[in-house]
mmCIF file of N, CA and C in Angstrom:
data_model
loop_
_atom_site.group_PDB
_atom_site.id
_atom_site.type_symbol
_atom_site.label_atom_id
_atom_site.label_comp_id
_atom_site.label_asym_id
_atom_site.label_seq_id
_atom_site.Cartn_x
_atom_site.Cartn_y
_atom_site.Cartn_z
ATOM 1 N N MET A 234 149.855 29.242 80.774
ATOM 2 C CA MET A 234 149.630 29.330 79.297
ATOM 3 C C MET A 234 148.450 30.265 79.089
ATOM 4 N N LYS A 235 148.599 31.064 78.055
ATOM 5 C CA LYS A 235 147.573 31.989 77.704
ATOM 6 C C LYS A 235 147.135 31.701 76.210
ATOM 7 N N ILE A 236 145.874 31.985 75.995
ATOM 8 C CA ILE A 236 145.163 31.662 74.805
ATOM 9 C C ILE A 236 144.366 32.905 74.484
ATOM 10 N N THR A 237 144.278 33.242 73.224
ATOM 11 C CA THR A 237 143.415 34.356 72.790
ATOM 12 C C THR A 237 141.902 34.159 73.128
ATOM 13 N N LEU A 238 141.243 35.071 73.329
ATOM 14 C CA LEU A 238 139.802 34.944 73.835
ATOM 15 C C LEU A 238 139.140 34.409 72.739
ATOM 16 N N GLU A 239 139.432 34.591 71.483
ATOM 17 C CA GLU A 239 138.715 33.976 70.376
ATOM 18 C C GLU A 239 138.874 32.534 70.331
ATOM 19 N N LYS A 240 139.898 32.001 70.590
ATOM 20 C CA LYS A 240 140.393 30.617 70.617
ATOM 21 C C LYS A 240 139.662 29.928 71.788
ATOM 22 N N ALA A 241 139.709 30.658 72.821
ATOM 23 C CA ALA A 241 139.016 30.122 74.155
ATOM 24 C C ALA A 241 137.470 29.918 73.820
ATOM 25 N N MET A 242 136.987 31.007 73.285
ATOM 26 C CA MET A 242 135.580 30.874 73.017
ATOM 27 C C MET A 242 135.186 29.758 72.000
ATOM 28 N N GLU A 243 136.204 29.566 70.924
ATOM 29 C CA GLU A 243 136.022 28.378 70.053
ATOM 30 C C GLU A 243 136.065 27.140 70.727
ATOM 31 N N ALA A 244 137.044 26.963 71.687
ATOM 32 C CA ALA A 244 136.928 25.703 72.394
ATOM 33 C C ALA A 244 135.722 25.432 73.287
ATOM 34 N N LEU A 245 135.276 26.594 73.936
ATOM 35 C CA LEU A 245 133.998 26.547 74.676
ATOM 36 C C LEU A 245 132.862 26.002 73.794
ATOM 37 N N SER A 246 132.741 26.611 72.643
ATOM 38 C CA SER A 246 131.442 26.291 71.841
ATOM 39 C C SER A 246 131.505 24.905 71.432
ATOM 40 N N GLU A 247 132.813 24.368 71.057
ATOM 41 C CA GLU A 247 133.010 23.060 70.568
ATOM 42 C C GLU A 247 132.680 22.180 71.815
ATOM 43 N N PHE A 248 133.171 22.435 73.082
ATOM 44 C CA PHE A 248 132.875 21.746 74.201
ATOM 45 C C PHE A 248 131.455 21.587 74.492
ATOM 46 N N MET A 249 130.650 22.728 74.438
ATOM 47 C CA MET A 249 129.298 22.844 74.609
ATOM 48 C C MET A 249 128.469 21.979 73.639
ATOM 49 N N GLY A 250 129.024 22.062 72.347
ATOM 50 C CA GLY A 250 128.211 21.164 71.372
ATOM 51 C C GLY A 250 128.315 19.687 71.732
ATOM 52 N N GLU A 251 129.613 19.347 72.260
ATOM 53 C CA GLU A 251 129.757 17.973 72.542
ATOM 54 C C GLU A 251 128.758 17.535 73.736
ATOM 55 N N GLN A 252 128.826 18.490 74.719
ATOM 56 C CA GLN A 252 127.868 18.207 75.766
ATOM 57 C C GLN A 252 126.409 18.184 75.444
ATOM 58 N N VAL A 253 125.929 19.150 74.490
ATOM 59 C CA VAL A 253 124.535 19.157 74.151
ATOM 60 C C VAL A 253 124.137 17.819 73.254
ATOM 61 N N ASN A 254 125.115 17.173 72.785
ATOM 62 C CA ASN A 254 124.810 16.078 72.071
ATOM 63 C C ASN A 254 124.477 14.873 72.862
ATOM 64 N N THR A 255 124.621 15.184 74.189
ATOM 65 C CA THR A 255 124.430 13.948 75.168
ATOM 66 C C THR A 255 123.035 14.003 75.723
ATOM 67 N N ILE A 256 122.458 15.063 75.409
ATOM 68 C CA ILE A 256 121.003 15.460 76.101
ATOM 69 C C ILE A 256 120.052 14.475 75.339
ATOM 70 N N HIS A 257 119.211 13.827 75.959
ATOM 71 C CA HIS A 257 118.249 12.823 75.506
ATOM 72 C C HIS A 257 116.925 13.555 75.195
ATOM 73 N N ASP A 258 116.578 14.551 75.962
ATOM 74 C CA ASP A 258 115.234 15.235 75.807
ATOM 75 C C ASP A 258 115.374 16.230 74.504
ATOM 76 N N PRO A 259 114.468 15.882 73.497
ATOM 77 C CA PRO A 259 114.617 16.692 72.209
ATOM 78 C C PRO A 259 114.383 18.163 72.495
ATOM 79 N N VAL A 260 113.495 18.641 73.486
ATOM 80 C CA VAL A 260 113.209 20.114 73.560
ATOM 81 C C VAL A 260 114.581 20.726 74.069
ATOM 82 N N LYS A 261 115.222 20.115 75.171
ATOM 83 C CA LYS A 261 116.272 20.595 75.768
ATOM 84 C C LYS A 261 117.517 20.587 74.817
ATOM 85 N N ARG A 262 117.613 19.600 73.979
ATOM 86 C CA ARG A 262 118.695 19.412 73.136
ATOM 87 C C ARG A 262 118.512 20.532 72.092
ATOM 88 N N SER A 263 117.489 20.700 71.523
ATOM 89 C CA SER A 263 117.163 21.856 70.616
ATOM 90 C C SER A 263 117.504 23.213 71.232
ATOM 91 N N VAL A 264 117.117 23.442 72.443
ATOM 92 C CA VAL A 264 117.546 24.654 72.953
ATOM 93 C C VAL A 264 119.027 24.846 73.166
ATOM 94 N N GLY A 265 119.745 23.678 73.515
ATOM 95 C CA GLY A 265 121.062 23.647 73.641
ATOM 96 C C GLY A 265 121.829 23.959 72.433
ATOM 97 N N LEU A 266 121.284 23.234 71.206
ATOM 98 C CA LEU A 266 121.889 23.416 69.941
ATOM 99 C C LEU A 266 121.865 24.879 69.395
ATOM 100 N N PHE A 267 120.555 25.410 69.666
ATOM 101 C CA PHE A 267 120.376 26.746 69.582
ATOM 102 C C PHE A 267 121.453 27.753 70.080
ATOM 103 N N VAL A 268 121.693 27.396 71.327
ATOM 104 C CA VAL A 268 122.522 28.441 72.227
ATOM 105 C C VAL A 268 124.006 28.134 71.588
ATOM 106 N N VAL A 269 124.368 26.946 71.289
ATOM 107 C CA VAL A 269 125.574 26.775 70.814
ATOM 108 C C VAL A 269 125.989 27.477 69.400
ATOM 109 N N GLY A 270 124.970 27.314 68.647
ATOM 110 C CA GLY A 270 124.895 27.900 67.305
ATOM 111 C C GLY A 270 125.063 29.495 67.386
ATOM 112 N N ALA A 271 124.214 30.080 68.363
ATOM 113 C CA ALA A 271 124.350 31.557 68.604
ATOM 114 C C ALA A 271 125.660 31.823 69.164
ATOM 115 N N LEU A 272 126.237 31.087 69.944
ATOM 116 C CA LEU A 272 127.530 31.324 70.619
ATOM 117 C C LEU A 272 128.684 31.465 69.636
ATOM 118 N N LYS A 273 128.567 30.433 68.654
ATOM 119 C CA LYS A 273 129.449 30.455 67.568
ATOM 120 C C LYS A 273 129.390 31.632 66.721
ATOM 121 N N LYS A 274 128.241 32.052 66.345
ATOM 122 C CA LYS A 274 128.074 33.274 65.555
ATOM 123 C C LYS A 274 128.410 34.523 66.381
ATOM 124 N N ASN A 275 128.067 34.590 67.655
ATOM 125 C CA ASN A 275 128.240 35.767 68.289
ATOM 126 C C ASN A 275 128.861 35.497 69.727
ATOM 127 N N PRO A 276 130.159 35.234 69.952
ATOM 128 C CA PRO A 276 130.720 34.907 71.217
ATOM 129 C C PRO A 276 130.817 35.989 72.092
ATOM 130 N N GLU A 277 130.799 37.183 71.589
ATOM 131 C CA GLU A 277 130.789 38.392 72.490
ATOM 132 C C GLU A 277 129.486 38.663 73.260
ATOM 133 N N GLY A 278 128.307 37.952 72.894
ATOM 134 C CA GLY A 278 127.171 37.854 73.636
ATOM 135 C C GLY A 278 127.361 37.423 74.916
ATOM 136 N N LEU A 279 128.063 36.050 75.003
ATOM 137 C CA LEU A 279 128.297 35.557 76.218
ATOM 138 C C LEU A 279 129.493 36.387 76.956
ATOM 139 N N MET A 280 130.360 36.745 76.229
ATOM 140 C CA MET A 280 131.588 37.603 77.024
ATOM 141 C C MET A 280 131.011 38.902 77.522
ATOM 142 N N SER A 281 130.045 39.541 76.982
ATOM 143 C CA SER A 281 129.628 40.784 77.467
ATOM 144 C C SER A 281 128.863 40.586 78.850
ATOM 145 N N LYS A 282 128.517 39.446 78.949
ATOM 146 C CA LYS A 282 127.854 39.059 80.532
ATOM 147 C C LYS A 282 128.879 38.708 81.392
ATOM 148 N N ALA A 283 129.840 38.074 81.006
ATOM 149 C CA ALA A 283 130.905 37.483 81.917
ATOM 150 C C ALA A 283 132.110 38.096 82.056
ATOM 151 N N ARG A 284 132.489 39.100 81.112
ATOM 152 C CA ARG A 284 133.699 39.553 81.074
ATOM 153 C C ARG A 284 134.142 40.376 82.348
ATOM 154 N N SER A 285 133.427 41.151 83.089
ATOM 155 C CA SER A 285 133.754 41.756 84.264
ATOM 156 C C SER A 285 134.239 40.701 85.310
ATOM 157 N N TRP A 286 133.450 39.673 85.315
ATOM 158 C CA TRP A 286 133.838 38.690 86.396
ATOM 159 C C TRP A 286 135.024 38.000 86.076
ATOM 160 N N LEU A 287 135.183 37.617 84.787
ATOM 161 C CA LEU A 287 136.370 36.989 84.310
ATOM 162 C C LEU A 287 137.736 37.819 84.487
ATOM 163 N N GLU A 288 137.531 39.103 84.154
ATOM 164 C CA GLU A 288 138.665 40.084 84.311
ATOM 165 C C GLU A 288 138.932 40.370 85.786
ATOM 166 N N MET A 289 137.878 40.338 86.611
ATOM 167 C CA MET A 289 138.111 40.477 88.148
ATOM 168 C C MET A 289 138.790 39.328 88.800
ATOM 169 N N ALA A 290 138.567 38.137 88.179
ATOM 170 C CA ALA A 290 139.294 36.942 88.676
ATOM 171 C C ALA A 290 140.517 36.684 87.977
ATOM 172 N N GLY A 291 141.005 37.465 86.982
ATOM 173 C CA GLY A 291 142.253 37.424 86.511
ATOM 174 C C GLY A 291 142.318 36.365 85.360
ATOM 175 N N VAL A 292 141.053 35.711 84.821
ATOM 176 C CA VAL A 292 141.122 34.864 83.873
ATOM 177 C C VAL A 292 141.233 35.539 82.353
ATOM 178 N N VAL A 293 140.717 36.688 82.310
ATOM 179 C CA VAL A 293 140.732 37.435 80.918
ATOM 180 C C VAL A 293 141.460 38.829 81.215
ATOM 181 N N SER A 294 142.317 39.031 80.397
ATOM 182 C CA SER A 294 143.170 40.291 80.340
ATOM 183 C C SER A 294 143.541 40.698 78.961
ATOM 184 N N ASP A 295 143.257 41.850 78.470
ATOM 185 C CA ASP A 295 143.714 42.270 77.213
ATOM 186 C C ASP A 295 143.349 41.118 76.030
ATOM 187 N N ASN A 296 142.081 40.692 76.147
ATOM 188 C CA ASN A 296 141.580 39.621 75.226
ATOM 189 C C ASN A 296 142.368 38.477 75.195
ATOM 190 N N MET A 297 143.031 37.988 76.400
ATOM 191 C CA MET A 297 143.722 36.758 76.338
ATOM 192 C C MET A 297 143.036 36.100 77.650
ATOM 193 N N VAL A 298 143.004 34.796 77.551
ATOM 194 C CA VAL A 298 142.627 33.965 78.605
ATOM 195 C C VAL A 298 143.736 33.295 79.117
ATOM 196 N N ASP A 299 144.029 33.388 80.500
ATOM 197 C CA ASP A 299 145.027 32.584 81.207
ATOM 198 C C ASP A 299 144.433 31.225 81.514
ATOM 199 N N VAL A 300 144.788 30.130 80.900
ATOM 200 C CA VAL A 300 144.170 29.026 80.981
ATOM 201 C C VAL A 300 144.548 28.416 82.431
ATOM 202 N N ASP A 301 145.735 28.785 83.042
ATOM 203 C CA ASP A 301 146.020 28.081 84.336
ATOM 204 C C ASP A 301 145.119 28.712 85.217
ATOM 205 N N VAL A 302 144.778 30.029 85.334
ATOM 206 C CA VAL A 302 143.737 30.677 86.217
ATOM 207 C C VAL A 302 142.508 30.140 85.946
ATOM 208 N N PHE A 303 142.039 30.000 84.735
ATOM 209 C CA PHE A 303 140.830 29.352 84.381
ATOM 210 C C PHE A 303 140.616 27.938 85.150
ATOM 211 N N LYS A 304 141.681 27.057 84.941
ATOM 212 C CA LYS A 304 141.766 25.734 85.511
ATOM 213 C C LYS A 304 141.646 25.861 87.090
ATOM 214 N N ALA A 305 142.461 26.779 87.564
ATOM 215 C CA ALA A 305 142.210 26.972 89.056
ATOM 216 C C ALA A 305 140.858 27.171 89.580
ATOM 217 N N GLY A 306 140.258 28.050 88.867
ATOM 218 C CA GLY A 306 138.809 28.256 89.186
ATOM 219 C C GLY A 306 137.922 27.136 89.087
ATOM 220 N N LEU A 307 138.185 26.323 87.872
ATOM 221 C CA LEU A 307 137.458 25.128 87.759
ATOM 222 C C LEU A 307 137.708 23.999 88.852
ATOM 223 N N ASP A 308 138.966 23.853 89.187
ATOM 224 C CA ASP A 308 139.495 23.127 90.387
ATOM 225 C C ASP A 308 138.774 23.382 91.580
ATOM 226 N N ASN A 309 138.620 24.706 91.829
ATOM 227 C CA ASN A 309 137.925 25.187 93.181
ATOM 228 C C ASN A 309 136.443 24.867 93.078
ATOM 229 N N ILE A 310 135.780 24.903 91.868
ATOM 230 C CA ILE A 310 134.369 24.617 91.926
ATOM 231 C C ILE A 310 134.295 23.238 92.190
ATOM 232 N N PHE A 311 134.957 22.243 91.619
ATOM 233 C CA PHE A 311 134.856 20.985 91.771
ATOM 234 C C PHE A 311 135.360 20.366 92.990
ATOM 235 N N ALA A 312 136.101 21.147 93.841
ATOM 236 C CA ALA A 312 136.557 20.684 95.154
ATOM 237 C C ALA A 312 135.450 20.879 96.140
ATOM 238 N N ASN A 313 134.441 21.676 95.696
ATOM 239 C CA ASN A 313 133.293 21.992 96.603
ATOM 240 C C ASN A 313 132.008 21.481 95.933
ATOM 241 N N GLU A 314 131.825 21.277 94.744
ATOM 242 C CA GLU A 314 130.689 20.807 93.974
ATOM 243 C C GLU A 314 131.009 19.680 93.116
ATOM 244 N N PRO A 315 130.597 18.312 93.384
ATOM 245 C CA PRO A 315 130.907 17.372 92.478
ATOM 246 C C PRO A 315 130.275 17.477 90.904
ATOM 247 N N LYS A 316 129.117 18.223 90.836
ATOM 248 C CA LYS A 316 128.639 18.450 89.533
ATOM 249 C C LYS A 316 127.893 19.767 89.315
ATOM 250 N N VAL A 317 128.093 20.384 88.327
ATOM 251 C CA VAL A 317 127.503 21.700 88.045
ATOM 252 C C VAL A 317 126.517 21.492 86.934
ATOM 253 N N SER A 318 125.291 21.844 86.919
ATOM 254 C CA SER A 318 124.140 21.739 85.821
ATOM 255 C C SER A 318 123.898 23.034 85.261
ATOM 256 N N TYR A 319 123.664 22.954 83.994
ATOM 257 C CA TYR A 319 123.307 24.100 83.153
ATOM 258 C C TYR A 319 122.675 23.589 81.937
ATOM 259 N N LEU A 320 121.818 24.341 81.294
ATOM 260 C CA LEU A 320 121.016 23.862 80.040
ATOM 261 C C LEU A 320 120.496 22.499 80.126
ATOM 262 N N GLY A 321 120.098 21.970 81.130
ATOM 263 C CA GLY A 321 119.557 20.592 81.233
ATOM 264 C C GLY A 321 120.555 19.438 81.385
ATOM 265 N N PHE A 322 121.883 19.881 81.437
ATOM 266 C CA PHE A 322 122.846 18.686 81.503
ATOM 267 C C PHE A 322 123.926 19.132 82.748
ATOM 268 N N GLY A 323 124.676 18.232 83.108
ATOM 269 C CA GLY A 323 125.628 18.446 84.032
ATOM 270 C C GLY A 323 126.916 18.473 83.635
ATOM 271 N N ILE A 324 127.925 19.016 84.220
ATOM 272 C CA ILE A 324 129.437 18.876 84.019
ATOM 273 C C ILE A 324 130.133 18.387 85.085
ATOM 274 N N ASN A 325 130.939 17.446 85.163
ATOM 275 C CA ASN A 325 131.797 17.012 86.256
ATOM 276 C C ASN A 325 133.196 17.401 86.072
ATOM 277 N N GLU A 326 133.946 17.068 86.977
ATOM 278 C CA GLU A 326 135.499 17.428 86.965
ATOM 279 C C GLU A 326 136.015 16.877 85.825
ATOM 280 N N GLY A 327 135.917 15.683 85.442
ATOM 281 C CA GLY A 327 136.549 15.042 84.359
ATOM 282 C C GLY A 327 136.236 15.795 82.942
ATOM 283 N N GLU A 328 134.902 16.296 82.909
ATOM 284 C CA GLU A 328 134.426 16.721 81.726
ATOM 285 C C GLU A 328 135.044 18.332 81.778
ATOM 286 N N ALA A 329 135.153 18.910 82.904
ATOM 287 C CA ALA A 329 135.788 20.249 82.817
ATOM 288 C C ALA A 329 137.245 20.244 82.541
ATOM 289 N N ALA A 330 137.958 18.970 82.913
ATOM 290 C CA ALA A 330 139.325 18.888 82.428
ATOM 291 C C ALA A 330 139.509 18.761 80.930
ATOM 292 N N ASN A 331 138.532 18.175 80.224
ATOM 293 C CA ASN A 331 138.387 18.086 78.882
ATOM 294 C C ASN A 331 138.297 19.498 78.186
ATOM 295 N N LEU A 332 137.509 20.285 78.827
ATOM 296 C CA LEU A 332 137.398 21.668 78.390
ATOM 297 C C LEU A 332 138.648 22.442 78.388
ATOM 298 N N VAL A 333 139.512 22.364 79.618
ATOM 299 C CA VAL A 333 140.810 22.853 79.583
ATOM 300 C C VAL A 333 141.742 22.222 78.730
ATOM 301 N N LYS A 334 141.713 20.857 78.440
ATOM 302 C CA LYS A 334 142.609 20.231 77.469
ATOM 303 C C LYS A 334 142.235 20.719 75.975
ATOM 304 N N LYS A 335 141.111 21.184 75.851
ATOM 305 C CA LYS A 335 140.646 21.615 74.409
ATOM 306 C C LYS A 335 141.191 23.084 74.296
ATOM 307 N N MET A 336 141.075 23.846 75.401
ATOM 308 C CA MET A 336 141.663 25.190 75.222
ATOM 309 C C MET A 336 143.201 25.072 75.151
ATOM 310 N N MET A 337 143.881 24.230 75.788
ATOM 311 C CA MET A 337 145.416 24.071 75.733
ATOM 312 C C MET A 337 145.689 23.520 74.289
ATOM 313 N N SER A 338 144.840 22.733 73.745
ATOM 314 C CA SER A 338 145.175 22.183 72.286
ATOM 315 C C SER A 338 144.981 23.360 71.357
ATOM 316 N N LYS A 339 144.032 24.260 71.540
ATOM 317 C CA LYS A 339 143.881 25.576 70.807
ATOM 318 C C LYS A 339 145.085 26.389 70.867
ATOM 319 N N ALA A 340 145.667 26.476 71.969
ATOM 320 C CA ALA A 340 146.814 27.423 72.254
ATOM 321 C C ALA A 340 147.946 26.675 71.545
ATOM 322 N N GLN A 341 148.320 25.525 71.597
ATOM 323 C CA GLN A 341 149.335 24.803 71.080
ATOM 324 C C GLN A 341 149.323 24.790 69.409
ATOM 325 N N THR A 342 147.937 24.661 68.961
ATOM 326 C CA THR A 342 147.800 24.809 67.493
ATOM 327 C C THR A 342 148.014 26.194 67.061
ATOM 328 N N ALA A 343 147.722 27.302 67.765
ATOM 329 C CA ALA A 343 148.022 28.601 67.482
ATOM 330 C C ALA A 343 149.557 28.909 67.450
ATOM 331 N N THR A 344 150.265 28.342 68.343
ATOM 332 C CA THR A 344 151.651 28.342 68.448
ATOM 333 C C THR A 344 152.351 27.770 67.431
ATOM 334 N N VAL A 345 151.913 26.569 67.212
ATOM 335 C CA VAL A 345 152.572 25.836 65.860
ATOM 336 C C VAL A 345 152.379 26.561 64.634
ATOM 337 N N THR A 346 151.158 27.054 64.303
ATOM 338 C CA THR A 346 150.881 27.937 63.162
ATOM 339 C C THR A 346 151.814 29.135 63.083
ATOM 340 N N VAL A 347 151.933 29.828 64.185
ATOM 341 C CA VAL A 347 152.809 31.053 64.247
ATOM 342 C C VAL A 347 154.210 30.598 64.084
ATOM 343 N N THR A 348 154.728 29.549 64.656
ATOM 344 C CA THR A 348 156.125 29.087 64.435
ATOM 345 C C THR A 348 156.331 28.605 63.073
ATOM 346 N N GLU A 349 155.295 28.019 62.202
ATOM 347 C CA GLU A 349 155.572 27.645 60.983
ATOM 348 C C GLU A 349 155.645 28.782 60.009
ATOM 349 N N VAL A 350 154.948 29.947 60.271
ATOM 350 C CA VAL A 350 154.975 31.134 59.486
ATOM 351 C C VAL A 350 156.179 31.870 59.595
ATOM 352 N N GLU A 351 156.890 31.698 60.726
ATOM 353 C CA GLU A 351 158.062 32.466 60.942
ATOM 354 C C GLU A 351 159.317 31.949 60.252
#
């Protein structure tokens, strides 16, 4: 399943917002909220740093994200690491699965919208 890069970044920023809301330390939470807000305003800022790696891995091509390849990458991470930490909080396999579901939901919503217009 493929999704536009724009929709994938939308799903990522929503997911990160949910994760940041679980941070109890007010300083780390503020930094997290800042990052999520900036990501929503300028998703290309993150993509400019990650694009070459994601393209090399086959996750991103022609401004489309292959959700199946993205999921395979996450599955490989969590087969080797039970938890990944960033911005003062961690993400586990179940939370990563929620990110993939969020992306798939965005793809299905986009498909329904296009179908309804036709």
